[in-house]
PDB file of C-alpha atoms in Angstrom:
ATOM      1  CA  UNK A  28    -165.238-103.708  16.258  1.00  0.00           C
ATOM      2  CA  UNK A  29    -165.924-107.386  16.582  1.00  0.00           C
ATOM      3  CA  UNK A  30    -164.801-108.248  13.025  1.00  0.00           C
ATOM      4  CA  UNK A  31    -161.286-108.362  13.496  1.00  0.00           C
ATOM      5  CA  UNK A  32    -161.585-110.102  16.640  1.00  0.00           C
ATOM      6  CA  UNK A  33    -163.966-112.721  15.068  1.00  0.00           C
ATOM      7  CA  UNK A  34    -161.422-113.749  12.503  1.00  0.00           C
ATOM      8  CA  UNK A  35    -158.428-113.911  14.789  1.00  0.00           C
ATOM      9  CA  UNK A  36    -159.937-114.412  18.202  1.00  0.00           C
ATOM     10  CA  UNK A  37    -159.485-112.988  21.595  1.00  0.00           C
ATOM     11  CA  UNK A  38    -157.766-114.219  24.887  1.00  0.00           C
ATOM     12  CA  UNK A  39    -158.611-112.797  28.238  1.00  0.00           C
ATOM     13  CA  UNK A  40    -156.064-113.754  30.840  1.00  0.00           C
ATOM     14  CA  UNK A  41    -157.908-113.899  34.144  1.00  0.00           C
ATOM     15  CA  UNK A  42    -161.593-113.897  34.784  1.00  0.00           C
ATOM     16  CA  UNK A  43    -162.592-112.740  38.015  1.00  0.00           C
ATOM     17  CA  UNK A  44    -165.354-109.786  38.604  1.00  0.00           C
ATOM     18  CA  UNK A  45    -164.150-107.600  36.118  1.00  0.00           C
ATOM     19  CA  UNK A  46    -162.993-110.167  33.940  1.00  0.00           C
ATOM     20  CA  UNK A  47    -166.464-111.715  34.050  1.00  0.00           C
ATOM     21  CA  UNK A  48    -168.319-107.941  33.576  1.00  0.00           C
ATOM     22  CA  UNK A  49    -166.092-107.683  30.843  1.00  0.00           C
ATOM     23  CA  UNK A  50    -166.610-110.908  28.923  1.00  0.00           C
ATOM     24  CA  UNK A  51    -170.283-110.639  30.022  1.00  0.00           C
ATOM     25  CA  UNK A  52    -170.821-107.288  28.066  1.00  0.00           C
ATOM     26  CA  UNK A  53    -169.155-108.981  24.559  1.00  0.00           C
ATOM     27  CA  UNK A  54    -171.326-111.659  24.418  1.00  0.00           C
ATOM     28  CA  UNK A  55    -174.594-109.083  24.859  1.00  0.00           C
ATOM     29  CA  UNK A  56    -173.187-107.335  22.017  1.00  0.00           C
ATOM     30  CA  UNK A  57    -172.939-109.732  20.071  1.00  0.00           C
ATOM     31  CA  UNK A  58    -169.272-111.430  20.054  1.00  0.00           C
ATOM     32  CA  UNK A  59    -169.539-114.985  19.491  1.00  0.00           C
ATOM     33  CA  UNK A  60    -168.249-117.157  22.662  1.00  0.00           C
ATOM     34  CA  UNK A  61    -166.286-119.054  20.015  1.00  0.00           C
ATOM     35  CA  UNK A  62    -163.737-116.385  19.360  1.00  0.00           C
ATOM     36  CA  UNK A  63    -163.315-115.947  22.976  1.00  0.00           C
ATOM     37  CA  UNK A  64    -160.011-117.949  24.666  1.00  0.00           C
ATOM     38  CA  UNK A  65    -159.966-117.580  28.852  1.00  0.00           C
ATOM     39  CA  UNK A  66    -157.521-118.583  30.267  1.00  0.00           C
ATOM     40  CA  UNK A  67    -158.231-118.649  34.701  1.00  0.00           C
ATOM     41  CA  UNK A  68    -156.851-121.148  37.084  1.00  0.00           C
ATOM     42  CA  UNK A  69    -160.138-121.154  38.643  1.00  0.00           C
ATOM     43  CA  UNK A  70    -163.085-120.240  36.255  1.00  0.00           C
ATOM     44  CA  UNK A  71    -166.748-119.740  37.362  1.00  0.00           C
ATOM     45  CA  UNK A  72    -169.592-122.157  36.734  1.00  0.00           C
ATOM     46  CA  UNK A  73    -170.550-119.068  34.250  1.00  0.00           C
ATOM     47  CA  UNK A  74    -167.603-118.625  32.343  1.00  0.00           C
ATOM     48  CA  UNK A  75    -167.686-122.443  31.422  1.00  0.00           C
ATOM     49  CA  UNK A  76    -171.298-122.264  30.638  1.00  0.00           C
ATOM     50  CA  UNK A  77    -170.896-119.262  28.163  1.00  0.00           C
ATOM     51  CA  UNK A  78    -169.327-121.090  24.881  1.00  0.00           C
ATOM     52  CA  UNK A  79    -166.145-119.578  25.382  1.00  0.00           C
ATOM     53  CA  UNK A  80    -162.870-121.675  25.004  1.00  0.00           C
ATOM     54  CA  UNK A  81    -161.227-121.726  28.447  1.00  0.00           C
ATOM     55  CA  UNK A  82    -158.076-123.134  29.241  1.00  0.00           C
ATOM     56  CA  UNK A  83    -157.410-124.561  25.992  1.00  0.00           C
ATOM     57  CA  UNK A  84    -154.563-124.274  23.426  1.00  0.00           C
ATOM     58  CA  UNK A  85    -154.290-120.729  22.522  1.00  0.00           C
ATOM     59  CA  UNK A  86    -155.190-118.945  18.623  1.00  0.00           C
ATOM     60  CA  UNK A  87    -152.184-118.577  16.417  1.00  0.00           C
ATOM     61  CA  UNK A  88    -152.599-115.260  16.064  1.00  0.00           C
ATOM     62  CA  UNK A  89    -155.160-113.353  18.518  1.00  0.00           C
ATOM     63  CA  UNK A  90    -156.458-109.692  17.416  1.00  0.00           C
ATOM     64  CA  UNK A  91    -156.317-108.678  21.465  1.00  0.00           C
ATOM     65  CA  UNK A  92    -155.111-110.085  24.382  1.00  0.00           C
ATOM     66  CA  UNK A  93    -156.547-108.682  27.666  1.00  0.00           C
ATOM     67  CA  UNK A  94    -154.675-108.780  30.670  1.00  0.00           C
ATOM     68  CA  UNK A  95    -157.418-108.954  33.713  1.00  0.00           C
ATOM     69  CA  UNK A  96    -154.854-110.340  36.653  1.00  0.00           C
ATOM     70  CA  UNK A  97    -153.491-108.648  39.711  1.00  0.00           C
ATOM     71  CA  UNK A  98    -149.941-107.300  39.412  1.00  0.00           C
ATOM     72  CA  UNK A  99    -148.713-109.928  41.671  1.00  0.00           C
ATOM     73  CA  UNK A 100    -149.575-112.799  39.508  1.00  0.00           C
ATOM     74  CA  UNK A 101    -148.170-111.166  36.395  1.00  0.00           C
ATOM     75  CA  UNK A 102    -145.395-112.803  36.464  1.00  0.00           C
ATOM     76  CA  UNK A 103    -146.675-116.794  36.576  1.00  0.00           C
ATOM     77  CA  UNK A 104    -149.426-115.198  33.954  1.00  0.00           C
ATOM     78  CA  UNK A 105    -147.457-113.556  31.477  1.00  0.00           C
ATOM     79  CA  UNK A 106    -145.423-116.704  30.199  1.00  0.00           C
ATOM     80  CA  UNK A 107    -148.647-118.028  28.723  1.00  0.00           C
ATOM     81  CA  UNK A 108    -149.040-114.825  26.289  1.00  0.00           C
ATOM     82  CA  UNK A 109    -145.738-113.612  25.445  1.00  0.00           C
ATOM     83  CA  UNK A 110    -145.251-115.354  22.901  1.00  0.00           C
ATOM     84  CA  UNK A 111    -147.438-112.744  20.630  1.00  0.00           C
ATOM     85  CA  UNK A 112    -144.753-110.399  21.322  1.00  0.00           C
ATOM     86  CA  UNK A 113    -143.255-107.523  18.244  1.00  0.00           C
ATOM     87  CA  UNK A 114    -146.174-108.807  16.646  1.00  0.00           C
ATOM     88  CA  UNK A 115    -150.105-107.368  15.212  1.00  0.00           C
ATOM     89  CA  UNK A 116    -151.350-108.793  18.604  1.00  0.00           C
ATOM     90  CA  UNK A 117    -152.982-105.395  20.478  1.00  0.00           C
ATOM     91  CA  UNK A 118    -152.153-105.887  24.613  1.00  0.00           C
ATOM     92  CA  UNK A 119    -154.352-104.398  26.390  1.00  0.00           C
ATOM     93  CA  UNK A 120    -153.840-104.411  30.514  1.00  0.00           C
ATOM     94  CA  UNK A 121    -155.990-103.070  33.266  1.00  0.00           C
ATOM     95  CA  UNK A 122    -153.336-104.362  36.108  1.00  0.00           C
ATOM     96  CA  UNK A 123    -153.410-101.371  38.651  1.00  0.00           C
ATOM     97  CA  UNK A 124    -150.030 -99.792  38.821  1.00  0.00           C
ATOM     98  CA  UNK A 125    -148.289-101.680  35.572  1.00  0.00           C
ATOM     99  CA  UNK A 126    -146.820 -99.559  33.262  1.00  0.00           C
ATOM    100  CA  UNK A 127    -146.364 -99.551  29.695  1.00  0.00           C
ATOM    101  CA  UNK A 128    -142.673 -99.704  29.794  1.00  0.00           C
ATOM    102  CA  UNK A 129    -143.124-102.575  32.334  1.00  0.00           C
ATOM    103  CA  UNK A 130    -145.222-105.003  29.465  1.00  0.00           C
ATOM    104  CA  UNK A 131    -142.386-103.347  26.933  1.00  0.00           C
ATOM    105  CA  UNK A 132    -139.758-105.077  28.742  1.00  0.00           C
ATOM    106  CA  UNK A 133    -141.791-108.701  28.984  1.00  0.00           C
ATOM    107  CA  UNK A 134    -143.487-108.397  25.766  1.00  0.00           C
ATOM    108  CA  UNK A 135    -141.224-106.733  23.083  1.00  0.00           C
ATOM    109  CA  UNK A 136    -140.947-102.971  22.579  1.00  0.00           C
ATOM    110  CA  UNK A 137    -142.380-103.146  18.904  1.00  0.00           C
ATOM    111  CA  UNK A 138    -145.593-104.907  20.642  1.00  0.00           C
ATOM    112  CA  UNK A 139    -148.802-102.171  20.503  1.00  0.00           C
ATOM    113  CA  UNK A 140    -149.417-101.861  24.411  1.00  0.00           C
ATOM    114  CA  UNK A 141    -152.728-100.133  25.741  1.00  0.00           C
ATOM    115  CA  UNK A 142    -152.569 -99.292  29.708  1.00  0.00           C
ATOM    116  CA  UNK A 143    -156.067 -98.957  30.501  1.00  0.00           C
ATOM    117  CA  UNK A 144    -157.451 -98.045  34.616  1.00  0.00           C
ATOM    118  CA  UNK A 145    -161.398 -99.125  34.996  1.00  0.00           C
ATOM    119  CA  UNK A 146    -162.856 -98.599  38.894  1.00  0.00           C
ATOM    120  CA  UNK A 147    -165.015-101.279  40.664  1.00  0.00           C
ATOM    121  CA  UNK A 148    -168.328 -99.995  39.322  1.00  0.00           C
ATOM    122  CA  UNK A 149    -167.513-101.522  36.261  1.00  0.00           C
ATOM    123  CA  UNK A 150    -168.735-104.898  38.206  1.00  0.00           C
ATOM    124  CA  UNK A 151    -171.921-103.451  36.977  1.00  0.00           C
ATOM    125  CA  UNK A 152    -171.632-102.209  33.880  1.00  0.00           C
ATOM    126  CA  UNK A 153    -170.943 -98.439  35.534  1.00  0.00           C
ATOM    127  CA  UNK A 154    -167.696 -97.588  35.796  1.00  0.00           C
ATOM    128  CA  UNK A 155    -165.003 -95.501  34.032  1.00  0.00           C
ATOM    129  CA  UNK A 156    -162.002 -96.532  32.540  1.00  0.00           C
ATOM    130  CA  UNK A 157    -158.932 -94.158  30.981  1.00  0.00           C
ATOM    131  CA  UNK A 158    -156.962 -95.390  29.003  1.00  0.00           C
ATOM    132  CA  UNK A 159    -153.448 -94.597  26.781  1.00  0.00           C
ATOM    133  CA  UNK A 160    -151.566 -96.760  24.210  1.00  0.00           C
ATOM    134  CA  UNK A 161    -147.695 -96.995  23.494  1.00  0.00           C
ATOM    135  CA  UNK A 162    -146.609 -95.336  20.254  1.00  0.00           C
ATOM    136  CA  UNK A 163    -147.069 -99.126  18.575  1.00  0.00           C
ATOM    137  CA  UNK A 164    -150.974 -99.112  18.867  1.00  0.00           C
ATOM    138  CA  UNK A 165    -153.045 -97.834  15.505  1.00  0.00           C
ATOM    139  CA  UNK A 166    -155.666 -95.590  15.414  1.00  0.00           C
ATOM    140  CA  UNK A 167    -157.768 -98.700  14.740  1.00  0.00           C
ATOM    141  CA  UNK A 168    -156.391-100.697  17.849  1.00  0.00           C
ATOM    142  CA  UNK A 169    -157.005 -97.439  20.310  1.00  0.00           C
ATOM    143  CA  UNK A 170    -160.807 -97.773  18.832  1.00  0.00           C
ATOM    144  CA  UNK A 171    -161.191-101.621  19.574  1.00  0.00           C
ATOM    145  CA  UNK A 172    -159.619-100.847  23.306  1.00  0.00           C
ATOM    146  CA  UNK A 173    -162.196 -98.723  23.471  1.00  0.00           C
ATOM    147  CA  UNK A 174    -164.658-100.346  22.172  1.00  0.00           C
ATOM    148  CA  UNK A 175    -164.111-103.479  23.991  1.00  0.00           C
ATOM    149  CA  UNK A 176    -163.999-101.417  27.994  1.00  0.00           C
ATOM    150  CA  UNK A 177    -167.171 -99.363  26.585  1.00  0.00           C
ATOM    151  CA  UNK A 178    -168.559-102.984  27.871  1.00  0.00           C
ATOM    152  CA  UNK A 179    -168.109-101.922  31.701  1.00  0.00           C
ATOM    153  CA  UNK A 180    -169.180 -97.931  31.498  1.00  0.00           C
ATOM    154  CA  UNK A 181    -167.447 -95.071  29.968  1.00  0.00           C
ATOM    155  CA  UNK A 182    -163.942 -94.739  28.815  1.00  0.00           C
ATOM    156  CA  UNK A 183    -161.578 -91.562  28.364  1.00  0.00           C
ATOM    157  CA  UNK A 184    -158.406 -91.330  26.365  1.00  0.00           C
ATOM    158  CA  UNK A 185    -155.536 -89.621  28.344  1.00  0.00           C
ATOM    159  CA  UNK A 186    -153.347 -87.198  26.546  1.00  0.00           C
ATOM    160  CA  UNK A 187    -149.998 -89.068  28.037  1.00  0.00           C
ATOM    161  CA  UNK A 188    -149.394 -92.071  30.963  1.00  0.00           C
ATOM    162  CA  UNK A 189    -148.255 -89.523  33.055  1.00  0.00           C
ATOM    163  CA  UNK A 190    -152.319 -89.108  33.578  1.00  0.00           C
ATOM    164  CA  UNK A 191    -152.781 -91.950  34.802  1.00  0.00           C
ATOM    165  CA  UNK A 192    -151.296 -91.389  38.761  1.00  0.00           C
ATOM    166  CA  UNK A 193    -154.149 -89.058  38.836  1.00  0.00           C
ATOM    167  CA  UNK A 194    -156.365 -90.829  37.313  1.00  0.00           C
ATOM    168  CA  UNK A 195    -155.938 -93.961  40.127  1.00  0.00           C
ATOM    169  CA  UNK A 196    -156.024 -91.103  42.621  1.00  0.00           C
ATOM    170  CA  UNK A 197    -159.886 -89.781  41.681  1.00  0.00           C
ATOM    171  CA  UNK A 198    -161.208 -92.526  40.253  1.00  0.00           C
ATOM    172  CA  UNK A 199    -159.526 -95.922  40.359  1.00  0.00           C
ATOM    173  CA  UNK A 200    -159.594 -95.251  44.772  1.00  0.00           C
ATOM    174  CA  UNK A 201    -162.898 -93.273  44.505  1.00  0.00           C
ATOM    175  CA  UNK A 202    -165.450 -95.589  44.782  1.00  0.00           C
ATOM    176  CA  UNK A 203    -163.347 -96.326  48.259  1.00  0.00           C
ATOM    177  CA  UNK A 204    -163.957 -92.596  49.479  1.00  0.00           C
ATOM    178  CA  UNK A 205    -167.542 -92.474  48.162  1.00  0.00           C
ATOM    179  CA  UNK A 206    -168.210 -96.047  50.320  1.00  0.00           C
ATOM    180  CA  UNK A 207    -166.013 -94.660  53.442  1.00  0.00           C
ATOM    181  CA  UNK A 208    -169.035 -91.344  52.896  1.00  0.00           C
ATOM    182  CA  UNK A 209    -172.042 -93.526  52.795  1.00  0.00           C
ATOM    183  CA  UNK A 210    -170.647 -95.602  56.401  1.00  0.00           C
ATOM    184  CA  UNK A 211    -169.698 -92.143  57.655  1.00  0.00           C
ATOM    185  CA  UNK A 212    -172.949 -90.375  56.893  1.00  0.00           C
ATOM    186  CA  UNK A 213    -175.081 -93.595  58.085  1.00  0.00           C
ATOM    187  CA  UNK A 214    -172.685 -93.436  61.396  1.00  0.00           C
ATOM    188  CA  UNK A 215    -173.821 -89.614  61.561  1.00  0.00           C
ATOM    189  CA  UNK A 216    -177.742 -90.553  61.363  1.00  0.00           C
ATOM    190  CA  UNK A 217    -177.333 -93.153  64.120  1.00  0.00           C
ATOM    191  CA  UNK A 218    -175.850 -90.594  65.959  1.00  0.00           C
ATOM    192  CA  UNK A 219    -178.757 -88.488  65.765  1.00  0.00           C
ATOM    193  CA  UNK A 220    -181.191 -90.876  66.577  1.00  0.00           C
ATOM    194  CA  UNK A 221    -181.859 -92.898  63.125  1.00  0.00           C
ATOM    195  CA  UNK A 222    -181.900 -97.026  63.884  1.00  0.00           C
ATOM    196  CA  UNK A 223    -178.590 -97.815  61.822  1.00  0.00           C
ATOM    197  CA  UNK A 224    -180.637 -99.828  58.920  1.00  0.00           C
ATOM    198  CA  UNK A 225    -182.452 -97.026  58.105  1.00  0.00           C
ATOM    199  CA  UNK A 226    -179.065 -94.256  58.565  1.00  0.00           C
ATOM    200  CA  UNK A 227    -177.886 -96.746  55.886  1.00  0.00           C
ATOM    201  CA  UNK A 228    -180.462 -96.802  53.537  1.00  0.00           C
ATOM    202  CA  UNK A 229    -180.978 -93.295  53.152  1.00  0.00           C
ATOM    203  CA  UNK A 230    -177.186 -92.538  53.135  1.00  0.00           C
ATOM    204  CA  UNK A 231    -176.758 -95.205  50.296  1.00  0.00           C
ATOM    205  CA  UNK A 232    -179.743 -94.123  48.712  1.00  0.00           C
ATOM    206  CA  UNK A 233    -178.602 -90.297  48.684  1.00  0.00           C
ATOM    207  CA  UNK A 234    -175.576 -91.035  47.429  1.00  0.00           C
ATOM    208  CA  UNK A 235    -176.354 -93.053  44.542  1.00  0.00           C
ATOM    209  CA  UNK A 236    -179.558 -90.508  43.476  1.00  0.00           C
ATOM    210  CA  UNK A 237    -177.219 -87.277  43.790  1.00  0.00           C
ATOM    211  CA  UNK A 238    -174.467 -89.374  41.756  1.00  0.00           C
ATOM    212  CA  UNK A 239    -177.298 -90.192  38.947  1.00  0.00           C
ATOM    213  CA  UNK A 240    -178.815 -86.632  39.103  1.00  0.00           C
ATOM    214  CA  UNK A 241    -174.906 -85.202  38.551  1.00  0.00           C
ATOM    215  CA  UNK A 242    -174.448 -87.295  35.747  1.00  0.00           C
ATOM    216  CA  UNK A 243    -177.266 -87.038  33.883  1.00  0.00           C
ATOM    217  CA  UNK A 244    -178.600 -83.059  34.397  1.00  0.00           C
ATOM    218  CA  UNK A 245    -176.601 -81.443  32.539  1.00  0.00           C
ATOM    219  CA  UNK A 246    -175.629 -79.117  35.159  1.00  0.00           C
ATOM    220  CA  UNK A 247    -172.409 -78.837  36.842  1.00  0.00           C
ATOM    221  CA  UNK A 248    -172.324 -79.947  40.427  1.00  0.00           C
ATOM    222  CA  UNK A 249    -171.726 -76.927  41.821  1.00  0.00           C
ATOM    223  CA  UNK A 250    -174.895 -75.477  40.505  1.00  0.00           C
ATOM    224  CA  UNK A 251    -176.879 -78.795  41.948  1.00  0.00           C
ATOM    225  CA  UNK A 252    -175.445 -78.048  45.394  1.00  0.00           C
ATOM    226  CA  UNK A 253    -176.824 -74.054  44.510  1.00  0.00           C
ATOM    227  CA  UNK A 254    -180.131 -75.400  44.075  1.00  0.00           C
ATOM    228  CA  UNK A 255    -180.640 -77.451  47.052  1.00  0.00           C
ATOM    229  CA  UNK A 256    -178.790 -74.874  49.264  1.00  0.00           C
ATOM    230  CA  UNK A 257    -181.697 -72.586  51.241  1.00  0.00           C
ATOM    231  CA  UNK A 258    -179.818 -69.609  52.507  1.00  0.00           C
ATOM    232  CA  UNK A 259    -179.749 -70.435  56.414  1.00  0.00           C
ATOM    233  CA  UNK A 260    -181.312 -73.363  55.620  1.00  0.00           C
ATOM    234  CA  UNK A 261    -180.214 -76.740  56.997  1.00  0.00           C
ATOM    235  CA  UNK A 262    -178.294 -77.985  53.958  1.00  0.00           C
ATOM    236  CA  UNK A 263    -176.169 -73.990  54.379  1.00  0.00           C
ATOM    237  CA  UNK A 264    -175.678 -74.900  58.110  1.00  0.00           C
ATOM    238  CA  UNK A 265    -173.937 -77.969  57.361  1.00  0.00           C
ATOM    239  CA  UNK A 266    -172.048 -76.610  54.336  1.00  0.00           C
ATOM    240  CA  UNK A 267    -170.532 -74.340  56.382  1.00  0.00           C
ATOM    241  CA  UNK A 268    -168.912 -76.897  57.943  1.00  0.00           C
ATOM    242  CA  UNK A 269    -168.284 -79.059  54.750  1.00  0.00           C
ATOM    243  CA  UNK A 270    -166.686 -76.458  52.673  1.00  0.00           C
ATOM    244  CA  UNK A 271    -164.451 -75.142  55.559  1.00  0.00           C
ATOM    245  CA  UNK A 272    -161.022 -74.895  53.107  1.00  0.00           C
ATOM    246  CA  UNK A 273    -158.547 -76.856  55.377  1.00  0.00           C
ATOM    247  CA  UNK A 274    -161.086 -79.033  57.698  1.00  0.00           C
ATOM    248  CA  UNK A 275    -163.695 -79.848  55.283  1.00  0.00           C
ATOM    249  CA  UNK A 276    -163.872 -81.372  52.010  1.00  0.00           C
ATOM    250  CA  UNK A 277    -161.719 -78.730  49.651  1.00  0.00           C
ATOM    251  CA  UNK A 278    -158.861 -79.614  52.041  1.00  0.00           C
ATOM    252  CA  UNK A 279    -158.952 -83.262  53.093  1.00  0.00           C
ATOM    253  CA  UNK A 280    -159.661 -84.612  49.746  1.00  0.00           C
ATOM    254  CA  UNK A 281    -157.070 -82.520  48.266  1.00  0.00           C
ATOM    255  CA  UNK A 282    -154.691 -84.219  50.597  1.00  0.00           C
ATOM    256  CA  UNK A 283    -156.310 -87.417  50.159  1.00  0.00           C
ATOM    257  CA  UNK A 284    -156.026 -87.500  46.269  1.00  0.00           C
ATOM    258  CA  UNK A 285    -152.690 -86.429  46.638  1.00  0.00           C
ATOM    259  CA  UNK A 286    -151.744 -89.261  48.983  1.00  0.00           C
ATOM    260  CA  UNK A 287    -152.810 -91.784  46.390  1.00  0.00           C
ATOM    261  CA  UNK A 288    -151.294 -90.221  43.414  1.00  0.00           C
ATOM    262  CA  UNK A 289    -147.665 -90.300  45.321  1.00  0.00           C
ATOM    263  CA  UNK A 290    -148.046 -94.062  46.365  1.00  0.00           C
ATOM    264  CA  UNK A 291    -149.400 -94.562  42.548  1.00  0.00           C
ATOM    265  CA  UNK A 292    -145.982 -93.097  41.774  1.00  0.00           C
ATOM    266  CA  UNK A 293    -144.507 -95.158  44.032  1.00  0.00           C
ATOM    267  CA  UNK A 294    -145.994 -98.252  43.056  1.00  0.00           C
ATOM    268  CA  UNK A 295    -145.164 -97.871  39.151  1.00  0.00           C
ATOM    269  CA  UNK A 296    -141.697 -96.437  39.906  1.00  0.00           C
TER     270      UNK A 296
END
């Protein structure tokens, strides 16, 4: 993956947290800091300490160019890499809510475009990013996308970028409902007598073991909730409650997935 990049070079516009995990994960692999241009108003102490070029002049001819900044500073960003435009240059963008006809428009509609959404736990290496390319982007470009987010966690292809409302709507905004669970379980503990430290470190603790235990098992979730469910047990009494179709979870995450999908909409439209 890295050859291509080592002989032309890559920029990564904007190096915050994911910028950083990103750029973090390359050099582990094995990409040399000298084919690496940042370019950050503000760069860490790390960044500078890594090798990499940053804010310097730019490669002729870069293999990628990675667009890490928030959709509101696109447009003071973008001047600095448009030039590679209707050219072999691969974009590749994980602004939330920027579409591919958006960077079409700015960038040239012959320029290979990859849209790609990653989630926070990416900050540490364990997150999962989808991902979809314009019909410009080669079979060999969608593999170095890949290749190159495989550095924060997993990445899917989507079959179209009409995926990818839902997509922002499960997991781009999940980690925000599975947070919002931990507080509300903790809050639940302390209500029945647990001092709040402790609520909080078994409800964080809980959530992250079940998480691990559901991804690596090999059994589906529902069959993991089977196996810890005791008919009349305590986990069934509060299931009962959990599972109620409209109250509990079937219902209000239905609607709440379905709230952030139509302000995903919103937001790209």
């Amino acid at each position: 993956m890295f050859e291509e990049i080592a002989r032309r070079g890559l920029v990564l516009l904007g190096c915050g947290k994911m910028g950083s995990a990103m750029l973090e994960g390359w050099l582990t692999q094995g990409l040399e800091p000298g084919a690496v241009w940042v370019i950050d108003p503000k760069p860490s102490d790390w960044v500078t300490g890594t090798g990499v070029h940053v804010n310097e002049a730019l490669p002729e001819s870069p293999a990628v160019v990675l667009i890490a900044v928030k959709p509101q500073m696109m447009g003071d960003a973008l001047p600095d890499i448009d030039r590679y435009g209707n050219g072999s240059t691969l974009y590749v963008s994980i602004a939330a809510g920027t579409t591919l006809g958006f960077f079409e428009d700015l960038l040239g509609e012959a320029s290979p475009i990859v849209r790609a959404m990653p989630n926070t736990p990416a900050a540490v290496g364990r997150g999962i990013t989808a991902i979809v390319g314009n019909p410009r982007v080669a079979p060999a470009q969608m593999d170095m996308a890949e290749g190159l987010l495989d550095a924060i966690g997993q990445v899917v292809r989507l079959e179209d970028e009409g995926q990818m409302d839902a997509v922002t709507a499960v997991s781009g905004s999940g980690p925000a409902y599975v947070f919002h669970l931990i507080e509300t379980m903790a809050a639940a503990g302390v209500a029945e007598g647990l001092p709040e430290e402790l609520a909080m470190r078994l409800a964080t603790a809980t959530v992250a073991g079940a998480g691990a235990l559901a991804e690596t098992s090999g059994e589906d979730p529902g069959q993991l909730r089977v196996n810890v469910t005791s008919p009349g047990g305590t986990t069934a009494a509060a299931l009962e409650v959990l599972m109620e179709e409209e109250a509990g979870f079937p219902g209000l995450l239905k609607r709440a997935v379905k709230a952030a999908a139509e302000r995903s909409r919103e937001l790209a439209g």
